[in-house]
Coordinates of C-alpha atoms in Angstrom, one line a residue:
Chain A
X1 CA -79.8 69.7 21.1
X2 CA -80.6 66.6 19.4
X3 CA -84.0 65.2 20.2
X4 CA -87.2 66.1 18.4
X5 CA -89.6 66.8 21.2
X6 CA -92.6 66.2 19.1
X7 CA -92.9 62.4 19.1
X8 CA -96.6 61.7 19.7
X9 CA -98.0 59.6 22.4
X10 CA -99.1 57.0 19.8
X11 CA -95.6 56.9 18.4
X12 CA -94.2 56.5 21.9
X13 CA -96.5 53.6 22.5
X14 CA -95.3 51.8 19.4
X15 CA -91.6 52.5 20.4
X16 CA -92.4 51.1 23.8
X17 CA -93.8 48.0 22.2
X18 CA -90.7 47.5 20.1
X19 CA -88.5 47.9 23.2
X20 CA -90.6 45.2 24.9
X21 CA -90.0 42.9 22.0
X22 CA -86.3 43.5 22.2
X23 CA -86.3 42.8 25.9
X24 CA -87.8 39.4 25.6
X25 CA -85.8 38.5 22.5
X26 CA -82.5 39.5 23.9
X27 CA -83.0 37.7 27.2
X28 CA -84.2 34.6 25.4
X29 CA -81.2 34.8 23.1
X30 CA -78.9 35.1 26.0
X31 CA -80.8 32.5 28.0
X32 CA -80.4 34.7 31.0
X33 CA -80.9 38.2 32.2
X34 CA -83.6 40.3 33.9
X35 CA -86.8 40.8 31.8
X36 CA -89.2 41.6 34.7
X37 CA -87.8 44.8 35.9
X38 CA -86.9 45.8 32.4
X39 CA -90.5 45.5 31.2
X40 CA -91.7 47.5 34.2
X41 CA -89.6 50.5 33.3
X42 CA -90.1 50.7 29.5
X43 CA -92.5 53.7 29.6
X44 CA -90.2 55.6 31.9
X45 CA -87.2 55.1 29.6
X46 CA -89.3 55.7 26.5
X47 CA -90.6 59.0 27.8
X48 CA -87.1 60.1 28.8
X49 CA -85.2 59.2 25.6
X50 CA -87.9 60.2 23.1
X51 CA -89.6 63.2 24.8
X52 CA -88.1 64.6 28.0
X53 CA -84.3 64.3 27.8
X54 CA -81.9 66.6 25.9
X55 CA -79.4 64.2 24.4
X56 CA -77.5 63.3 21.3
X57 CA -76.9 59.6 20.3
X58 CA -74.1 60.9 18.0
X59 CA -72.4 62.6 20.9
X60 CA -73.0 60.5 24.0
X61 CA -70.4 62.4 26.1
X62 CA -71.9 65.9 25.3
X63 CA -71.2 67.8 28.5
X64 CA -74.6 69.5 28.4
X65 CA -76.7 66.3 27.9
X66 CA -79.4 65.3 30.4
X67 CA -78.2 62.2 32.2
X68 CA -80.2 59.0 32.6
X69 CA -78.5 57.1 35.5
X70 CA -79.8 53.7 36.1
X71 CA -79.2 52.5 39.6
X72 CA -80.9 49.2 39.0
X73 CA -78.0 48.0 36.9
X74 CA -79.6 44.6 36.2
X75 CA -82.2 46.3 34.0
X76 CA -79.8 46.2 31.1
X77 CA -82.4 44.8 28.6
X78 CA -84.4 48.0 29.0
X79 CA -81.3 50.3 29.0
X80 CA -79.7 48.7 25.9
X81 CA -83.0 48.3 23.9
X82 CA -84.0 51.9 24.5
X83 CA -80.6 53.2 23.6
X84 CA -80.5 51.1 20.4
X85 CA -84.0 52.4 19.4
X86 CA -82.8 55.9 20.1
X87 CA -79.8 55.4 17.8
X88 CA -76.9 54.9 20.1
X89 CA -75.9 51.7 18.4
X90 CA -77.4 49.2 16.0
X91 CA -80.3 47.1 17.1
X92 CA -78.5 44.0 15.9
X93 CA -76.0 44.5 18.7
X94 CA -78.8 43.5 21.2
X95 CA -78.2 39.9 20.2
X96 CA -74.6 40.0 21.6
X97 CA -76.1 40.7 25.1
X98 CA -74.3 38.7 27.8
X99 CA -72.1 37.0 25.2
X100 CA -68.3 36.7 25.3
X101 CA -66.8 39.2 22.9
X102 CA -70.1 41.1 22.7
X103 CA -70.5 44.8 23.5
X104 CA -73.3 44.5 26.1
X105 CA -72.5 43.0 29.5
X106 CA -75.1 41.5 31.8
X107 CA -75.0 44.5 34.1
X108 CA -74.2 48.1 33.0
X109 CA -70.5 49.2 32.5
X110 CA -69.8 52.9 32.4
X111 CA -69.6 54.2 28.8
X112 CA -69.7 50.7 27.4
X113 CA -71.2 51.3 24.9
X114 CA -70.9 55.1 25.0
X115 CA -74.0 56.6 26.6
X116 CA -74.3 54.1 29.4
X117 CA -73.7 56.5 32.3
X118 CA -72.8 54.2 35.1
X119 CA -71.3 50.9 36.2
X120 CA -74.0 49.3 38.3
X121 CA -75.3 45.9 39.4
X122 CA -74.8 46.3 43.1
X123 CA -77.9 48.2 44.2
X124 CA -78.0 51.4 46.0
X125 CA -75.2 53.3 44.3
X126 CA -77.0 55.3 41.6
X127 CA -78.4 58.2 43.6
X128 CA -75.0 59.1 45.0
X129 CA -73.5 59.0 41.5
X130 CA -76.4 61.1 40.2
X131 CA -75.9 63.7 42.9
X132 CA -72.2 64.0 41.9
X133 CA -73.4 64.7 38.3
X134 CA -75.9 67.3 39.6
X135 CA -73.3 69.1 41.8
X136 CA -70.8 69.1 38.9
X137 CA -73.5 70.6 36.6
X138 CA -74.2 73.4 39.1
X139 CA -70.5 74.1 39.7
X140 CA -69.9 74.4 35.9
X141 CA -73.0 76.5 35.3
X142 CA -74.6 73.8 33.0
X143 CA -78.4 73.6 32.9
X144 CA -78.7 69.8 32.4
X145 CA -81.0 67.6 34.5
X146 CA -80.0 64.3 36.0
X147 CA -82.7 61.5 36.0
X148 CA -81.9 58.6 38.3
X149 CA -83.9 55.4 38.1
X150 CA -84.2 53.4 41.3
X151 CA -85.8 50.0 42.1
X152 CA -87.6 48.7 45.1
X153 CA -84.3 47.0 46.1
X154 CA -82.4 50.3 45.7
X155 CA -84.8 51.8 48.3
X156 CA -83.7 49.2 50.7
X157 CA -80.0 50.0 50.5
X158 CA -78.8 52.5 53.1
X159 CA -76.7 54.4 50.6
X160 CA -79.8 55.5 48.8
X161 CA -81.0 57.3 51.9
X162 CA -77.5 58.8 52.6
X163 CA -77.8 60.2 49.1
X164 CA -81.4 61.3 49.5
X165 CA -80.4 63.3 52.7
X166 CA -77.4 64.9 51.0
X167 CA -79.3 65.8 47.8
X168 CA -81.8 67.8 49.9
X169 CA -79.0 69.3 52.0
X170 CA -77.3 70.5 48.8
X171 CA -80.7 71.6 47.3
X172 CA -80.0 69.7 44.1
X173 CA -82.9 71.0 42.1
X174 CA -81.5 69.5 38.9
X175 CA -81.7 66.0 40.3
X176 CA -84.9 63.9 39.6
X177 CA -85.2 60.4 41.0
X178 CA -87.8 57.9 39.6
X179 CA -88.7 54.8 41.6
X180 CA -89.8 51.9 39.4
X181 CA -92.1 50.7 42.1
X182 CA -93.1 47.2 40.9
X183 CA -93.1 45.7 44.4
X184 CA -91.1 42.6 43.3
X185 CA -87.5 41.8 43.9
X186 CA -85.1 38.9 43.6
X187 CA -86.7 36.5 46.1
X188 CA -90.3 37.6 45.5
X189 CA -92.7 40.3 46.6
X190 CA -91.1 43.2 48.5
X191 CA -94.5 44.2 49.9
X192 CA -97.8 43.3 48.3
X193 CA -99.7 46.6 48.9
X194 CA -101.6 46.3 45.6
X195 CA -101.8 42.5 45.9
X196 CA -104.2 40.6 48.1
X197 CA -102.3 38.4 50.5
X198 CA -101.4 35.1 49.0
X199 CA -101.6 36.3 45.4
X200 CA -97.9 35.5 44.8
X201 CA -96.7 32.6 42.7
X202 CA -94.5 31.6 45.6
X203 CA -95.5 30.9 49.2
X204 CA -95.0 33.9 51.5
X205 CA -91.5 34.1 52.8
X206 CA -90.5 33.6 56.4
X207 CA -90.0 36.9 58.0
X208 CA -93.0 38.6 56.4
X209 CA -96.1 39.7 58.1
X210 CA -99.7 40.7 57.4
X211 CA -100.6 44.4 57.5
X212 CA -103.8 45.6 59.2
X213 CA -105.6 45.9 55.8
X214 CA -104.9 42.3 55.0
X215 CA -102.1 42.9 52.6
X216 CA -98.7 41.3 53.2
X217 CA -95.3 42.8 53.8
X218 CA -93.1 40.1 52.6
X219 CA -89.3 40.7 52.0
X220 CA -89.2 44.3 53.2
X221 CA -92.0 46.7 53.5
X222 CA -91.1 50.0 51.9
X223 CA -94.4 51.9 52.7
X224 CA -95.1 54.6 53.3
X225 CA -92.5 55.3 50.6
X226 CA -93.7 58.7 49.5
X227 CA -93.7 59.9 53.1
X228 CA -90.2 58.7 53.5
X229 CA -89.0 60.8 50.5
X230 CA -90.9 63.8 51.8
X231 CA -89.4 63.4 55.2
X232 CA -85.9 63.4 53.5
X233 CA -86.8 66.8 52.0
X234 CA -87.8 65.8 48.5
X235 CA -90.7 67.1 46.4
X236 CA -92.8 64.0 45.5
X237 CA -95.2 62.8 42.9
X238 CA -96.9 59.4 42.7
X239 CA -98.1 58.2 39.3
X240 CA -99.0 55.3 37.1
X241 CA -95.6 54.3 35.7
X242 CA -97.1 52.9 32.5
X243 CA -99.1 56.0 31.6
X244 CA -96.8 57.9 29.2
X245 CA -98.6 61.2 29.4
X246 CA -98.5 61.0 33.2
X247 CA -94.8 60.3 33.2
X248 CA -94.0 63.1 30.8
X249 CA -96.2 65.5 32.8
X250 CA -94.6 64.5 36.1
X251 CA -91.0 64.8 34.7
X252 CA -91.7 68.2 33.3
X253 CA -93.1 69.3 36.6
X254 CA -90.1 67.9 38.4
X255 CA -87.8 69.8 36.0
X256 CA -89.6 73.0 36.8
X257 CA -89.4 72.4 40.5
X258 CA -86.8 74.7 42.3
X259 CA -85.1 74.6 45.6
X260 CA -84.5 70.9 45.9
X261 CA -84.6 67.5 44.4
X262 CA -87.8 65.7 43.1
X263 CA -88.8 62.1 43.1
X264 CA -91.5 60.5 41.0
X265 CA -92.7 57.2 42.4
X266 CA -93.9 55.2 39.4
X267 CA -96.3 52.4 40.3
X268 CA -95.5 49.7 37.8
X269 CA -96.1 46.1 37.0
X270 CA -93.2 43.8 36.9
X271 CA -93.1 42.0 33.6
X272 CA -95.6 44.5 32.1
X273 CA -96.9 43.5 28.7
X274 CA -96.4 39.8 28.8
X275 CA -99.2 38.0 30.5
X276 CA -97.3 35.2 32.2
X277 CA -94.5 37.5 33.4
X278 CA -96.8 40.2 34.9
X279 CA -96.5 40.3 38.7
X280 CA -94.5 37.1 38.5
X281 CA -91.4 37.2 40.7
X282 CA -90.0 34.2 38.7
X283 CA -89.1 36.5 35.8
X284 CA -87.1 38.9 37.9
X285 CA -83.9 37.2 36.8
X286 CA -85.0 34.4 34.4
X287 CA -85.1 34.4 30.6
X288 CA -88.2 33.1 28.7
X289 CA -87.9 29.7 27.1
X290 CA -88.2 29.5 23.3
X291 CA -91.9 28.6 23.7
X292 CA -92.5 31.4 26.1
X293 CA -90.7 33.8 23.7
X294 CA -93.1 32.8 21.0
X295 CA -96.0 33.5 23.2
X296 CA -94.6 36.8 24.4
X297 CA -93.9 38.1 20.9
X298 CA -97.5 37.2 20.0
X299 CA -98.8 39.3 22.8
X300 CA -96.4 42.1 22.0
X301 CA -97.2 42.2 18.2
X302 CA -98.2 45.5 16.7
Chain B
X1 CA -30.8 62.1 53.3
X2 CA -30.6 64.5 56.2
X3 CA -32.8 63.5 59.1
X4 CA -34.1 66.6 60.9
X5 CA -35.7 67.1 64.3
X6 CA -38.9 68.4 62.8
X7 CA -42.1 66.3 63.2
X8 CA -45.3 66.8 61.4
X9 CA -48.5 64.7 60.8
X10 CA -48.8 63.5 57.2
X11 CA -52.6 64.2 57.4
X12 CA -51.9 67.9 57.5
X13 CA -50.8 67.9 53.9
X14 CA -54.2 67.3 52.3
X15 CA -56.2 70.5 52.6
X16 CA -53.3 72.9 51.9
X17 CA -52.0 70.9 49.0
X18 CA -55.4 70.7 47.4
X19 CA -55.9 74.4 47.8
X20 CA -52.5 75.1 46.2
X21 CA -53.3 72.9 43.3
X22 CA -56.7 74.4 42.8
X23 CA -55.1 77.9 42.8
X24 CA -52.8 76.6 40.1
X25 CA -55.8 75.8 38.0
X26 CA -56.6 72.1 38.6
X27 CA -60.3 71.4 38.6
X28 CA -60.4 69.9 42.1
X29 CA -63.4 69.2 44.2
X30 CA -63.5 67.6 47.6
X31 CA -66.3 65.5 49.2
X32 CA -66.1 65.2 53.0
X33 CA -67.7 62.9 55.6
X34 CA -67.5 64.9 58.8
X35 CA -63.8 64.5 59.5
X36 CA -62.6 67.5 57.5
X37 CA -60.8 69.1 60.4
X38 CA -58.9 65.9 61.3
X39 CA -58.0 65.0 57.7
X40 CA -57.3 68.8 57.0
X41 CA -59.6 68.7 54.0
X42 CA -61.6 71.5 55.4
X43 CA -58.6 73.9 54.7
X44 CA -59.4 73.4 51.1
X45 CA -63.1 74.0 51.8
X46 CA -62.4 77.3 53.5
X47 CA -60.6 78.6 50.5
X48 CA -62.9 77.0 47.9
X49 CA -66.3 76.6 49.6
X50 CA -68.2 76.1 46.3
X51 CA -66.0 73.1 45.6
X52 CA -66.3 71.4 49.0
X53 CA -69.3 69.1 49.5
X54 CA -70.0 67.7 52.9
X55 CA -72.2 64.6 52.9
X56 CA -72.3 64.0 56.7
X57 CA -71.2 60.7 58.2
X58 CA -71.9 58.7 55.0
X59 CA -68.8 57.2 53.4
X60 CA -70.7 55.2 50.8
X61 CA -72.4 58.3 49.6
X62 CA -69.1 60.2 49.7
X63 CA -67.5 57.8 47.3
X64 CA -70.5 57.6 45.0
X65 CA -70.8 61.4 44.8
X66 CA -67.1 61.7 44.2
X67 CA -67.4 59.2 41.3
X68 CA -70.3 61.2 39.8
X69 CA -68.2 64.4 40.0
X70 CA -65.3 62.6 38.4
X71 CA -67.5 61.4 35.6
X72 CA -68.2 65.0 34.8
X73 CA -64.5 65.8 34.5
X74 CA -63.6 66.9 38.1
X75 CA -60.6 65.7 40.0
X76 CA -62.6 64.3 42.9
X77 CA -60.8 64.0 46.2
X78 CA -62.6 62.5 49.3
X79 CA -61.3 61.8 52.7
X80 CA -62.1 60.1 56.0
X81 CA -60.4 57.9 58.5
X82 CA -59.1 54.7 57.0
X83 CA -61.3 52.5 59.1
X84 CA -64.3 54.3 57.6
X85 CA -63.0 54.6 54.0
X86 CA -62.3 52.1 52.6
X87 CA -63.7 50.4 55.7
X88 CA -67.4 51.4 55.1
X89 CA -67.3 51.7 51.4
X90 CA -65.3 48.9 49.7
X91 CA -68.0 48.0 47.2
X92 CA -68.4 51.7 46.2
X93 CA -64.7 51.9 45.7
X94 CA -64.8 48.8 43.6
X95 CA -67.9 49.5 41.5
X96 CA -68.0 53.3 41.2
X97 CA -64.2 53.9 41.1
X98 CA -62.1 50.8 40.5
X99 CA -64.0 49.2 37.7
X100 CA -64.8 52.2 35.6
X101 CA -61.5 53.9 36.6
X102 CA -63.2 57.2 37.6
X103 CA -60.8 60.0 38.6
X104 CA -61.4 59.6 42.4
X105 CA -58.7 60.1 45.0
X106 CA -59.3 58.7 48.5
X107 CA -57.0 60.2 51.1
X108 CA -57.6 58.4 54.3
X109 CA -55.9 59.4 57.6
X110 CA -55.5 57.5 60.9
X111 CA -53.9 54.4 59.4
X112 CA -52.2 51.9 61.7
X113 CA -51.8 51.4 65.4
X114 CA -50.1 54.9 65.7
X115 CA -53.7 56.2 65.7
X116 CA -53.2 55.6 69.4
X117 CA -55.6 56.4 72.2
X118 CA -58.8 55.7 70.3
X119 CA -58.0 52.0 70.3
X120 CA -58.6 49.0 68.1
X121 CA -61.8 50.2 66.3
X122 CA -60.0 53.4 65.1
X123 CA -56.7 51.8 64.0
X124 CA -56.9 50.7 60.3
X125 CA -54.8 47.6 59.7
X126 CA -56.5 46.3 56.6
X127 CA -56.9 49.4 54.4
X128 CA -53.8 48.8 52.3
X129 CA -54.9 45.1 51.7
X130 CA -58.4 46.2 50.7
X131 CA -57.1 48.9 48.3
X132 CA -54.4 46.7 46.9
X133 CA -57.1 44.1 46.1
X134 CA -58.6 46.5 43.5
X135 CA -56.2 46.3 40.6
X136 CA -56.9 49.7 39.1
X137 CA -56.0 51.7 42.2
X138 CA -52.6 53.4 42.7
X139 CA -51.8 53.0 46.4
X140 CA -49.4 55.3 48.2
X141 CA -48.3 55.4 51.9
X142 CA -46.0 58.4 52.3
X143 CA -43.2 58.3 54.8
X144 CA -43.5 61.9 55.9
X145 CA -45.4 65.2 55.3
X146 CA -43.1 66.3 52.5
X147 CA -43.8 63.1 50.6
X148 CA -47.5 63.3 51.4
X149 CA -47.7 66.7 49.8
X150 CA -46.0 65.4 46.7
X151 CA -48.0 62.2 46.6
X152 CA -51.3 64.2 46.7
X153 CA -50.0 66.4 43.9
X154 CA -49.1 63.3 41.9
X155 CA -52.5 61.8 42.5
X156 CA -54.2 65.1 41.3
X157 CA -52.0 65.2 38.2
X158 CA -52.4 61.5 37.3
X159 CA -55.7 60.3 35.8
X160 CA -57.3 57.4 37.6
X161 CA -58.1 56.0 41.0
X162 CA -55.8 56.7 43.9
X163 CA -55.6 55.7 47.6
X164 CA -53.3 57.6 49.9
X165 CA -52.8 56.7 53.5
X166 CA -51.9 59.4 56.0
X167 CA -51.3 59.3 59.7
X168 CA -52.6 61.0 62.9
X169 CA -49.5 61.6 65.0
X170 CA -46.6 63.9 64.3
X171 CA -43.9 61.7 62.9
X172 CA -40.3 62.6 61.9
X173 CA -39.8 64.6 58.7
X174 CA -37.1 62.9 56.7
X175 CA -37.3 64.8 53.4
X176 CA -36.9 68.4 54.5
X177 CA -34.6 70.3 52.2
X178 CA -33.6 67.1 50.5
X179 CA -34.7 68.0 47.0
X180 CA -36.6 64.7 47.0
X181 CA -39.3 64.3 44.4
X182 CA -41.9 61.5 44.8
X183 CA -42.5 59.5 41.7
X184 CA -45.3 56.9 41.4
X185 CA -43.7 53.5 41.1
X186 CA -40.3 54.5 42.4
X187 CA -38.8 53.5 45.7
X188 CA -36.3 55.9 47.2
X189 CA -33.1 54.3 48.4
X190 CA -32.3 56.1 51.6
X191 CA -29.3 54.1 52.6
X192 CA -26.8 52.0 50.7
X193 CA -25.9 48.5 51.9
X194 CA -25.2 45.1 50.5
X195 CA -25.9 42.6 53.3
X196 CA -29.6 42.9 53.8
X197 CA -32.4 45.3 52.5
X198 CA -34.9 46.8 54.9
X199 CA -38.1 47.8 52.9
X200 CA -40.5 50.0 54.9
X201 CA -43.4 52.3 54.3
X202 CA -45.0 55.1 56.3
X203 CA -43.7 56.1 59.7
X204 CA -41.6 52.8 59.8
X205 CA -39.2 54.2 57.2
X206 CA -37.6 56.2 60.0
X207 CA -37.5 53.1 62.1
X208 CA -35.8 51.2 59.3
X209 CA -33.2 53.9 59.1
X210 CA -32.5 53.7 62.8
X211 CA -32.4 49.9 62.6
X212 CA -29.8 50.1 59.8
X213 CA -27.7 52.4 62.0
X214 CA -27.9 49.8 64.8
X215 CA -26.9 47.0 62.4
X216 CA -24.0 49.1 61.1
X217 CA -22.6 49.0 64.6
X218 CA -22.3 45.3 64.2
X219 CA -20.7 45.5 60.8
X220 CA -23.9 44.7 58.9
X221 CA -24.6 47.0 56.0
X222 CA -28.3 47.3 55.5
X223 CA -29.9 49.0 52.5
X224 CA -33.0 50.9 53.2
X225 CA -35.8 51.5 50.7
X226 CA -38.9 53.7 51.2
X227 CA -41.7 51.7 49.5
X228 CA -44.2 54.5 49.6
X229 CA -45.6 53.5 46.2
X230 CA -47.3 50.2 46.9
X231 CA -49.0 50.1 43.5
X232 CA -47.2 50.3 41.2
X233 CA -44.2 48.9 43.1
X234 CA -40.7 49.6 42.0
X235 CA -40.0 46.2 40.6
X236 CA -36.5 47.0 39.3
X237 CA -35.3 48.4 42.6
X238 CA -36.9 45.5 44.5
X239 CA -35.3 42.9 42.3
X240 CA -31.9 44.7 42.4
X241 CA -32.1 44.6 46.2
X242 CA -32.9 40.9 46.2
X243 CA -30.0 40.2 43.8
X244 CA -27.5 42.5 45.4
X245 CA -28.2 41.9 49.1
X246 CA -29.8 38.5 49.1
X247 CA -32.0 39.1 52.1
X248 CA -35.2 41.1 52.6
X249 CA -37.0 42.5 55.7
X250 CA -40.3 44.4 55.2
X251 CA -41.7 46.7 57.9
X252 CA -45.2 48.2 58.0
X253 CA -47.9 49.4 60.5
X254 CA -50.5 47.2 58.9
X255 CA -51.3 43.4 58.9
X256 CA -48.4 41.7 57.0
X257 CA -51.0 39.8 55.0
X258 CA -52.0 41.7 51.9
X259 CA -49.9 44.8 52.6
X260 CA -46.2 45.6 51.9
X261 CA -45.0 42.2 53.1
X262 CA -47.5 40.5 50.9
X263 CA -46.7 42.3 47.7
X264 CA -42.9 42.0 48.2
X265 CA -43.2 38.3 48.9
X266 CA -45.5 37.8 45.8
X267 CA -43.0 39.5 43.5
X268 CA -39.9 37.8 44.9
X269 CA -41.5 34.4 45.0
X270 CA -42.1 34.6 41.2
X271 CA -38.9 36.3 40.2
X272 CA -36.1 36.0 42.7
X273 CA -36.8 34.1 45.9
X274 CA -34.5 35.1 48.8
X275 CA -34.8 34.7 52.6
X276 CA -37.4 37.1 53.8
X277 CA -39.0 38.2 57.0
X278 CA -41.8 40.5 57.9
X279 CA -42.3 43.2 60.6
X280 CA -45.9 44.2 61.0
X281 CA -49.1 43.3 62.7
X282 CA -50.2 39.7 62.8
X283 CA -53.3 37.9 64.0
X284 CA -54.4 40.6 66.5
X285 CA -55.8 44.0 66.6
X286 CA -54.5 47.2 68.2
X287 CA -55.4 48.7 71.5
X288 CA -55.3 52.1 73.3
X289 CA -52.1 53.9 74.2
X290 CA -49.9 56.7 73.0
X291 CA -48.6 56.1 69.5
X292 CA -45.0 55.5 70.5
X293 CA -46.1 53.2 73.3
X294 CA -48.1 51.2 70.8
X295 CA -45.2 50.8 68.4
X296 CA -43.2 49.5 71.3
X297 CA -46.0 47.2 72.5
X298 CA -46.5 45.7 69.0
X299 CA -42.7 45.4 68.3
X300 CA -42.8 47.9 65.4
X301 CA -39.5 49.4 66.5
X302 CA -35.9 49.8 65.2
X303 CA -34.7 47.1 67.6
X304 CA -37.4 44.7 66.3
X305 CA -36.5 45.5 62.7
X306 CA -32.8 45.0 63.4
X307 CA -33.6 41.7 65.2
X308 CA -35.6 40.5 62.3
X309 CA -32.8 41.4 60.0
X310 CA -30.4 39.3 62.1
X311 CA -32.7 36.4 61.8
X312 CA -33.0 36.6 58.1
X313 CA -29.2 37.0 57.7
X314 CA -28.8 33.7 59.5
X315 CA -30.9 32.1 56.7
X316 CA -28.9 33.6 53.9

């Protein structure tokens, strides 16, 4: 048992801000990477590593640890920054991100560095892997929880729904999925939902369509997402994914849930915290320029 | 080598062997995609239900769940037909197993045209090529049910990714009472000979032995190797065969590209080029028929192997 569970919300907010600064700095330094979907999931990761999860940075393979399994393997800036802040490795290592000879590859590699649970980068694989951890825990009589972070894109991969079906079938009550629902993916908006039609920085893609309420389903409409999870046999919650208290509450509720798996759909803003990155599909997989970095750090100052 | 009359399907080894190993204390689990009766995996599940995880017809999830179990220290077996796994789940085998070297063992049955009546869609002819393309996988194609049992045990006792191909029909048992022990990376020499070497895997090992018998009638002494271990290969035995016999024929129930023929040719091209020829499937898919009819139809027979050997001898 390694984590003090008493970090205050104010402290968590300041940790989240530091993580955001790392994210923009390390992607700028690498001149590549995925800042948008990293910034959208900062509060989720902060809540997990500094409040909710039982883990030990000094003993990353501790068999009884709670697992944070990141299916959206491109969100390495968020993963590595949070782990560095939590004490898994020195913060200076973040500047080796995506560099030859560095310890931090562009997409996650299992146990490199120790504590990274899964090799990912092809979407859709994380929930299956998480279910394997959950079943092993039950078989071994261990009481850990498995937290799996999914993206919008993950929810478009068929394998995620294979795993969703199997998780409910096996009544994996120690499995908790979180969807970082930022509505943006590689080529643009998945579905606008919260965005009026035409609010994107890119023209609407061929193949999209306008919903009855005037919103636009663009690359692939995921709604009604919560109903989909329910139909697959999951207990669901739907929260503001930047509200630390709401995240902690939801995850604690999910941990207490018995009889089957739980999902928390976290409504988030891609690029959260940096004005010109927010809701901007361009920063899914593009680093800030040196000038943009300066601006971002100004906005993220304490 | 005493060839017996007994026949048995190599796929029947999986469940009983896993159950035996689990009884012996190995921490085995098995993930199944709705073909457990056909692959015999369900026999393990019947004895160890808490260690048997059905996922339905979902091979990608099967491999992903296996990788998660393996990451928690389990020896994770999974099984299906070879057209479905690796057929449906190559990327999962690459990302969740091959790259991180998780301790996952895929045992896929229904390899090759000998799958028979189900026809082209059910006959895996690319699975060995797919699995050989992931460098961290050990790849084994046992010649009979005795070797299949031993190969599964070797996979369970050896850390790291494994692919084992088994077969649907009852094929001749060649290792009954032979004292044979499968070793990863070792090719068994089933027959001595110095004129040409016949290298075969799976059910065509028996055919290669029969071909050698036919050639012996013509005064040609053919060496026969069982290349069950496709990765790692037995480099030493292969190079010795090239050096000592100077002519090589491979035989496999698989496309010759990327399978046994491919790896033998790659190795000899670099180290000791000799005249070679390949018996196997080329440029077309299988069809429906009984398994022995199909071997005949696609020229995967002892006479075809012998004929190919005569051709390669003429180029020596």
